[in-house]
Coordinates of C-alpha atoms and ligand atoms in Angstrom, one line a residue:
M1 CA -6.0 -20.6 -17.4
T2 CA -8.6 -18.3 -15.8
A3 CA -10.3 -15.9 -18.2
P4 CA -9.3 -12.2 -17.6
F5 CA -11.5 -10.1 -15.4
V6 CA -12.9 -7.1 -17.4
S7 CA -14.9 -4.1 -16.2
S8 CA -15.4 -0.6 -17.6
A9 CA -12.2 0.7 -15.8
L10 CA -10.0 -2.4 -15.4
R11 CA -8.7 -5.5 -17.0
Y12 CA -6.9 -8.1 -14.9
E13 CA -5.2 -11.2 -16.4
V14 CA -3.3 -13.7 -14.5
T15 CA -0.5 -14.5 -17.0
T16 CA 1.4 -17.0 -14.7
P17 CA -1.2 -18.9 -12.5
P18 CA -0.1 -20.8 -9.4
P19 CA 1.2 -24.3 -10.0
T20 CA -1.3 -27.1 -9.7
D21 CA 0.8 -28.9 -7.1
G22 CA -0.4 -26.5 -4.4
S23 CA 3.2 -25.5 -3.5
T24 CA 2.3 -21.8 -3.6
R25 CA -0.5 -19.4 -4.5
A26 CA 1.9 -16.9 -5.9
R27 CA 0.9 -15.7 -9.4
V28 CA 1.9 -13.0 -11.9
G29 CA -0.6 -10.9 -13.7
Q30 CA -1.2 -7.7 -15.8
L31 CA -3.5 -5.1 -14.4
A32 CA -4.7 -2.6 -17.0
L33 CA -6.0 0.7 -15.6
P34 CA -7.1 4.0 -17.3
H35 CA -3.6 5.5 -16.8
G36 CA -1.5 2.5 -17.7
T37 CA -0.8 -1.2 -17.2
I38 CA 1.1 -2.6 -14.3
E39 CA 2.5 -6.0 -13.5
T40 CA 1.6 -7.9 -10.3
P41 CA 2.7 -8.7 -7.7
Q42 CA 3.4 -5.0 -7.3
F43 CA 4.3 -2.5 -4.6
M44 CA 2.7 1.0 -4.5
P45 CA 4.7 3.8 -2.9
V46 CA 2.5 6.1 -0.8
G47 CA 2.0 9.7 -1.8
T48 CA 0.1 10.9 1.3
N49 CA -0.2 14.6 0.4
A50 CA -0.2 14.1 -3.4
T51 CA 3.6 13.6 -3.2
V52 CA 5.8 10.7 -2.3
K53 CA 7.8 12.7 0.2
A54 CA 11.0 14.3 -1.2
L55 CA 10.6 12.8 -4.7
T56 CA 9.5 14.3 -8.1
P57 CA 7.4 12.1 -10.5
D58 CA 10.6 11.6 -12.5
D59 CA 12.4 10.3 -9.4
L60 CA 9.5 8.0 -8.8
R61 CA 9.6 6.6 -12.3
D62 CA 13.4 6.1 -11.9
T63 CA 12.8 3.9 -8.8
G64 CA 10.6 1.6 -10.9
A65 CA 7.3 2.8 -9.5
S66 CA 4.4 2.1 -11.9
I67 CA 1.4 2.9 -9.6
I68 CA 1.2 5.0 -6.4
L69 CA -1.3 5.4 -3.6
A70 CA -2.7 8.7 -2.4
N71 CA -4.6 9.3 0.8
T72 CA -8.2 10.4 0.5
Y73 CA -8.4 11.7 4.1
H74 CA -5.4 13.9 3.7
L75 CA -6.3 15.4 0.3
Y76 CA -9.9 16.0 1.4
L77 CA -8.6 18.1 4.4
R78 CA -5.9 19.8 2.5
P79 CA -6.0 21.2 -0.2
G80 CA -9.5 19.9 -0.7
H81 CA -10.9 17.4 -3.3
E82 CA -13.0 20.1 -4.9
R83 CA -10.0 22.3 -5.5
I84 CA -8.1 19.4 -7.0
E85 CA -11.0 18.6 -9.2
R86 CA -11.2 22.2 -10.4
L87 CA -7.5 22.0 -11.2
G88 CA -8.0 19.1 -13.5
G89 CA -7.9 16.1 -11.1
L90 CA -5.2 14.4 -9.0
H91 CA -3.0 13.2 -11.9
R92 CA -2.6 16.7 -13.4
F93 CA -2.4 18.3 -10.0
M94 CA 0.6 16.2 -8.9
G95 CA 2.2 15.7 -12.3
W96 CA 2.0 11.9 -12.2
N97 CA 0.5 10.4 -15.3
G98 CA 0.6 6.8 -14.2
P99 CA -2.1 4.8 -12.3
I100 CA -3.2 6.1 -8.8
L101 CA -5.1 4.2 -6.2
T102 CA -6.8 6.2 -3.5
D103 CA -7.7 4.6 -0.2
S104 CA -11.1 5.3 1.3
G105 CA -10.0 7.4 4.3
G106 CA -11.4 4.8 6.7
Y107 CA -8.0 4.0 8.2
Q108 CA -6.9 7.6 8.7
V109 CA -10.3 8.6 10.2
V110 CA -9.9 5.9 12.8
S111 CA -6.2 6.3 13.5
L112 CA -5.6 10.1 13.1
G113 CA -8.9 11.8 13.8
D114 CA -9.7 12.9 17.3
L115 CA -13.2 12.7 18.8
R116 CA -14.2 9.9 16.5
V117 CA -17.8 8.9 16.6
V118 CA -18.9 5.9 14.6
D119 CA -22.6 5.4 13.9
D120 CA -24.3 3.3 11.3
D121 CA -24.4 6.1 8.8
G122 CA -20.8 7.2 9.0
V123 CA -18.0 8.6 11.1
T124 CA -17.7 12.1 12.6
F125 CA -14.1 13.2 13.4
R126 CA -12.0 16.1 14.1
S127 CA -9.2 17.1 11.6
H128 CA -5.7 16.4 13.0
L129 CA -4.7 19.6 11.3
D130 CA -7.0 22.3 12.8
G131 CA -9.5 20.5 15.0
S132 CA -12.4 21.3 12.6
V133 CA -15.3 18.7 12.6
H134 CA -15.9 16.6 9.5
R135 CA -18.1 13.6 8.6
F136 CA -17.3 10.8 6.2
T137 CA -20.1 8.4 5.0
P138 CA -19.6 5.8 2.3
E139 CA -21.3 8.1 -0.1
H140 CA -19.1 11.1 0.7
A141 CA -15.8 9.0 0.7
T142 CA -16.9 7.8 -2.8
A143 CA -17.7 11.3 -4.0
V144 CA -14.3 12.6 -2.8
Q145 CA -12.5 9.8 -4.7
E146 CA -14.5 10.5 -7.8
A147 CA -13.5 14.2 -7.6
L148 CA -9.8 13.2 -7.2
G149 CA -10.2 11.0 -10.3
S150 CA -7.9 8.1 -9.2
D151 CA -7.8 5.0 -11.3
V152 CA -8.9 2.9 -8.4
A153 CA -11.2 4.0 -5.5
V154 CA -11.7 1.9 -2.4
A155 CA -15.0 1.4 -0.5
F156 CA -15.3 3.1 2.9
D157 CA -14.7 0.7 5.8
Q158 CA -14.3 0.6 9.5
P159 CA -10.9 -0.9 10.3
V160 CA -10.2 -2.1 13.8
Y161 CA -7.0 -3.2 15.4
P162 CA -6.4 -6.9 14.8
S163 CA -6.2 -7.6 18.5
S164 CA -9.6 -6.0 19.3
P165 CA -12.2 -8.1 21.1
R166 CA -14.3 -10.4 18.9
D167 CA -17.5 -8.4 19.4
V168 CA -15.8 -5.2 18.4
V169 CA -14.4 -6.9 15.3
A170 CA -17.8 -8.5 14.5
D171 CA -19.6 -5.1 14.8
A172 CA -17.1 -3.3 12.6
T173 CA -17.1 -6.0 10.0
A174 CA -20.9 -6.1 9.7
R175 CA -20.8 -2.3 9.3
T176 CA -18.0 -2.5 6.7
H177 CA -20.3 -4.9 4.7
R178 CA -23.2 -2.5 4.8
W179 CA -20.9 0.4 3.8
A180 CA -19.5 -1.7 1.0
E181 CA -22.9 -2.0 -0.6
R182 CA -23.5 1.8 -0.1
S183 CA -20.1 2.7 -1.6
L184 CA -20.9 0.6 -4.7
A185 CA -24.4 2.2 -5.0
A186 CA -22.9 5.7 -4.8
H187 CA -20.1 5.0 -7.3
G188 CA -20.8 6.3 -10.8
R189 CA -17.5 7.0 -12.5
V190 CA -17.1 4.4 -15.3
D191 CA -13.4 5.3 -15.8
Q192 CA -12.6 4.5 -12.1
A193 CA -12.4 1.0 -10.7
M194 CA -13.7 0.3 -7.1
F195 CA -12.3 -2.2 -4.7
G196 CA -14.1 -3.6 -1.7
I197 CA -12.4 -4.3 1.7
V198 CA -12.5 -7.6 3.6
Q199 CA -12.3 -7.1 7.4
G200 CA -12.8 -9.8 10.1
G201 CA -9.7 -9.3 12.2
L202 CA -7.9 -12.4 13.3
D203 CA -11.1 -14.5 13.8
R204 CA -11.1 -17.3 11.2
E205 CA -14.9 -17.4 11.0
L206 CA -15.4 -13.6 10.7
R207 CA -12.5 -13.3 8.2
A208 CA -14.0 -16.1 6.0
E209 CA -17.5 -14.6 6.2
S210 CA -16.2 -11.2 5.3
A211 CA -14.2 -12.6 2.3
S212 CA -17.4 -14.3 1.0
F213 CA -19.5 -11.3 1.5
I214 CA -17.2 -8.8 -0.2
A215 CA -16.4 -11.3 -3.0
A216 CA -20.1 -11.6 -3.8
L217 CA -20.4 -7.9 -4.6
P218 CA -19.6 -6.5 -8.0
F219 CA -16.3 -4.9 -7.0
D220 CA -13.3 -4.7 -9.4
G221 CA -10.9 -6.0 -6.9
V222 CA -10.6 -7.2 -3.3
C223 CA -8.6 -5.5 -0.5
I224 CA -7.6 -7.4 2.6
G225 CA -7.8 -4.8 5.4
G226 CA -7.3 -4.8 9.1
L227 CA -3.9 -6.5 9.0
A228 CA -0.3 -5.1 9.0
G229 CA -1.2 -3.7 12.4
D230 CA -0.4 -5.2 15.8
E231 CA -0.7 -8.9 14.9
T232 CA 2.2 -11.3 14.6
A233 CA 3.4 -12.6 11.2
E234 CA 1.9 -16.0 12.0
Q235 CA -1.5 -14.5 12.8
R236 CA -1.4 -12.4 9.7
E237 CA -0.5 -15.3 7.5
E238 CA -3.3 -17.4 9.0
A239 CA -5.9 -14.7 8.3
L240 CA -4.6 -14.4 4.8
D241 CA -4.8 -18.1 4.2
V242 CA -8.5 -18.0 5.3
A243 CA -9.4 -15.0 3.1
I244 CA -7.5 -16.2 0.0
G245 CA -8.9 -19.7 0.5
V246 CA -12.3 -18.2 0.1
L247 CA -11.2 -16.2 -2.9
A248 CA -9.4 -19.2 -4.5
D249 CA -10.7 -19.0 -8.1
D250 CA -11.8 -15.4 -8.0
P251 CA -10.5 -13.6 -11.1
R252 CA -10.0 -10.2 -9.5
P253 CA -6.8 -8.6 -8.1
R254 CA -6.1 -8.9 -4.4
Y255 CA -4.6 -6.1 -2.4
L256 CA -3.2 -6.4 1.1
M257 CA -3.3 -2.9 2.6
G258 CA -0.4 -1.5 4.6
L259 CA 2.3 -4.1 4.3
G260 CA 5.8 -3.0 3.3
S261 CA 8.7 -5.0 4.8
P262 CA 10.3 -7.1 2.1
A263 CA 10.4 -10.3 4.2
D264 CA 6.7 -10.0 4.8
L265 CA 6.0 -9.2 1.1
V266 CA 7.5 -12.6 0.1
E267 CA 5.2 -14.5 2.4
A268 CA 2.1 -12.5 1.4
V269 CA 2.9 -13.1 -2.3
H270 CA 3.3 -16.8 -1.5
R271 CA -0.2 -16.7 -0.1
G272 CA -1.7 -15.1 -3.2
I273 CA -1.5 -11.3 -2.8
D274 CA -1.1 -9.2 -5.9
L275 CA -0.8 -5.6 -4.6
F276 CA 0.8 -3.9 -1.6
D277 CA 1.3 -0.3 -0.3
S278 CA 3.2 1.1 2.7
V279 CA 5.0 4.2 3.8
L280 CA 7.7 2.0 5.4
P281 CA 10.5 2.0 2.8
A282 CA 10.3 5.8 2.5
R283 CA 9.8 6.5 6.2
V284 CA 12.8 4.4 7.3
A285 CA 14.9 6.0 4.5
R286 CA 14.3 9.5 5.9
N287 CA 15.5 8.1 9.3
G288 CA 18.8 7.0 7.7
Q289 CA 18.0 3.3 7.3
L290 CA 19.0 2.1 3.9
W291 CA 17.9 -1.4 2.8
V292 CA 20.5 -3.5 1.1
P293 CA 20.6 -7.3 0.2
G294 CA 20.6 -9.2 3.5
G295 CA 20.0 -6.4 5.8
R296 CA 20.3 -2.6 6.3
L297 CA 22.7 0.2 6.9
N298 CA 22.2 2.9 9.4
L299 CA 23.7 6.0 7.7
R300 CA 23.6 7.9 10.9
N301 CA 26.4 5.6 12.2
R302 CA 29.7 7.5 12.1
V303 CA 31.5 4.5 10.6
F304 CA 30.1 5.5 7.2
L305 CA 31.6 9.0 7.3
D306 CA 34.8 7.6 5.9
D307 CA 33.3 4.9 3.6
P308 CA 33.9 5.7 -0.1
N309 CA 31.7 2.8 -1.4
P310 CA 28.1 3.2 -2.7
V311 CA 25.3 2.1 -0.4
Q312 CA 24.7 -0.9 -2.7
E313 CA 27.3 -1.8 -5.4
D314 CA 24.9 -3.0 -8.1
C315 CA 22.0 -0.6 -7.4
P316 CA 20.9 1.6 -10.4
C317 CA 19.3 4.3 -8.2
L318 CA 20.0 8.1 -8.1
L319 CA 22.0 7.7 -4.9
C320 CA 24.1 4.6 -5.7
R321 CA 25.1 5.5 -9.2
Q322 CA 26.7 8.8 -8.2
F323 CA 27.4 9.1 -4.5
S324 CA 29.2 7.4 -1.6
R325 CA 28.1 6.2 1.8
A326 CA 30.4 8.9 3.2
Y327 CA 28.5 11.7 1.3
L328 CA 25.1 10.4 2.4
A329 CA 26.2 10.0 6.0
H330 CA 27.5 13.6 5.9
L331 CA 24.2 14.9 4.4
F332 CA 22.2 13.2 7.2
R333 CA 24.5 14.7 9.9
A334 CA 24.1 18.2 8.3
K335 CA 20.4 17.6 8.0
E336 CA 20.6 18.5 4.3
L337 CA 17.4 18.1 2.3
L338 CA 19.1 16.0 -0.4
A339 CA 19.6 13.2 2.1
Y340 CA 15.9 12.5 2.2
R341 CA 15.6 12.4 -1.6
L342 CA 18.6 10.2 -2.2
A343 CA 17.7 7.7 0.7
T344 CA 14.1 7.5 -0.4
C345 CA 15.1 6.8 -4.0
H346 CA 17.3 4.0 -2.8
N347 CA 14.8 2.2 -0.5
L348 CA 12.0 2.4 -3.1
T349 CA 14.4 1.2 -5.8
F350 CA 15.4 -1.7 -3.5
T351 CA 11.7 -2.6 -2.8
L352 CA 10.5 -2.3 -6.4
D353 CA 13.5 -4.3 -7.7
F354 CA 12.7 -6.9 -5.0
M355 CA 9.1 -7.2 -6.4
A356 CA 10.6 -7.6 -9.9
R357 CA 12.8 -10.5 -8.6
I358 CA 9.7 -12.1 -7.1
R359 CA 7.8 -11.8 -10.4
A360 CA 10.7 -13.3 -12.4
S361 CA 11.0 -16.2 -10.0
I362 CA 7.2 -16.9 -10.3
R363 CA 7.4 -16.7 -14.1
A364 CA 10.3 -19.2 -14.1
G365 CA 8.3 -21.6 -11.9
A366 CA 11.0 -21.3 -9.3
F367 CA 9.2 -19.3 -6.5
P368 CA 8.7 -22.2 -4.0
A369 CA 12.4 -23.1 -4.4
D370 CA 13.6 -19.4 -4.3
R371 CA 11.5 -18.4 -1.3
S372 CA 14.2 -18.8 1.3
A373 CA 16.8 -17.0 -0.9
L374 CA 14.3 -14.1 -1.4
R375 CA 13.8 -14.0 2.4
S376 CA 17.5 -13.8 2.9
R377 CA 17.8 -11.0 0.4
A378 CA 15.0 -9.2 2.3
G379 CA 16.9 -9.4 5.6
R380 CA 15.1 -9.2 8.8
I381 CA 12.9 -6.1 9.4
S382 CA 11.6 -5.6 12.9
G383 CA 7.9 -5.9 13.5
G384 CA 7.9 -2.6 15.2
E385 CA 8.5 -0.8 12.0
V386 CA 5.9 -2.9 10.2
A387 CA 3.3 -1.6 12.7
E388 CA 4.0 2.0 11.7
Q389 CA 1.8 1.9 8.6
S390 CA 0.0 4.4 6.5
A391 CA -0.2 7.6 8.5
Ligands
LIG401 ZN1 20.6 2.6 -4.5

């Protein structure tokens, strides 16, 4: 068994390592952070503006959430990281006392900011809120995350679309490496872990080089970035195999950024990923798409207006233990606010329960045999929704 990885802010122990027969790289672990210990593989709901939309922290706990992600870019712009720091840090500000991971803002700067200018020192961008001009450097993105006080900060990177030309990917990957070193040098909070980000697009050579480079730095964990975008599942899985192959015996946690469709989660766990985040389950819930074993229900369909059954018979969530499909269908038609809360509770409960099933299967040594049954439970989620990641 691999020895646990221990740093000032984090302890990670693989409690069920992958089998030696090579049938899967799936593993179960315990990740201890300043605000609590979580089990991996784990899914992190996204609290973009210091809230998982429509839910209270108690609702979140009720769904089974043990760690959440908050967006550095959004909180920097509004209400401001310095204000959150003055108010006692992000945990106190949002009333969530469990672990929080903050992303570096790199993805949002590139995908949301207008007038983006990337140079070797950093990125200048216009706020999507009011058009004001801002600049992120590795040092500044690190300082913002230290002020927020998340359990895990992430190094500033330059993501590119997976399908970008090779020279664009190579350039952004090299810059991401220089920025990784600068992020680490700027990071001083001993009660906050810092993860580095592997880029490299879909190019095997660049992806392997990036994994080696980032793994050689003293980060507390390794993020796989630049996937869950416009690539096919096969391309993503190939890039993952390359990166995880390089990381094979590395004792640190591995986090695939932005992936949230249950069918895709099974395959990424199989390839050795420990952590995930995505807005997908909550976003589709607000559109009336409820995830159930084997597929989904569209609660905007009028057929449900007369359906007295719960959305999912055996589901313990706030919605299913008290209300019918008919009631939720009515709430959506009437655009009642409660619809968004109940639907989000359900989809997050489904996703987090799904991760618990994956962990139980790995612990029992049955994951390779259970994989197709887990995929069937996940249903088929369209790639178009997968592409709509963290906004
Ligand atoms: Zn439910």
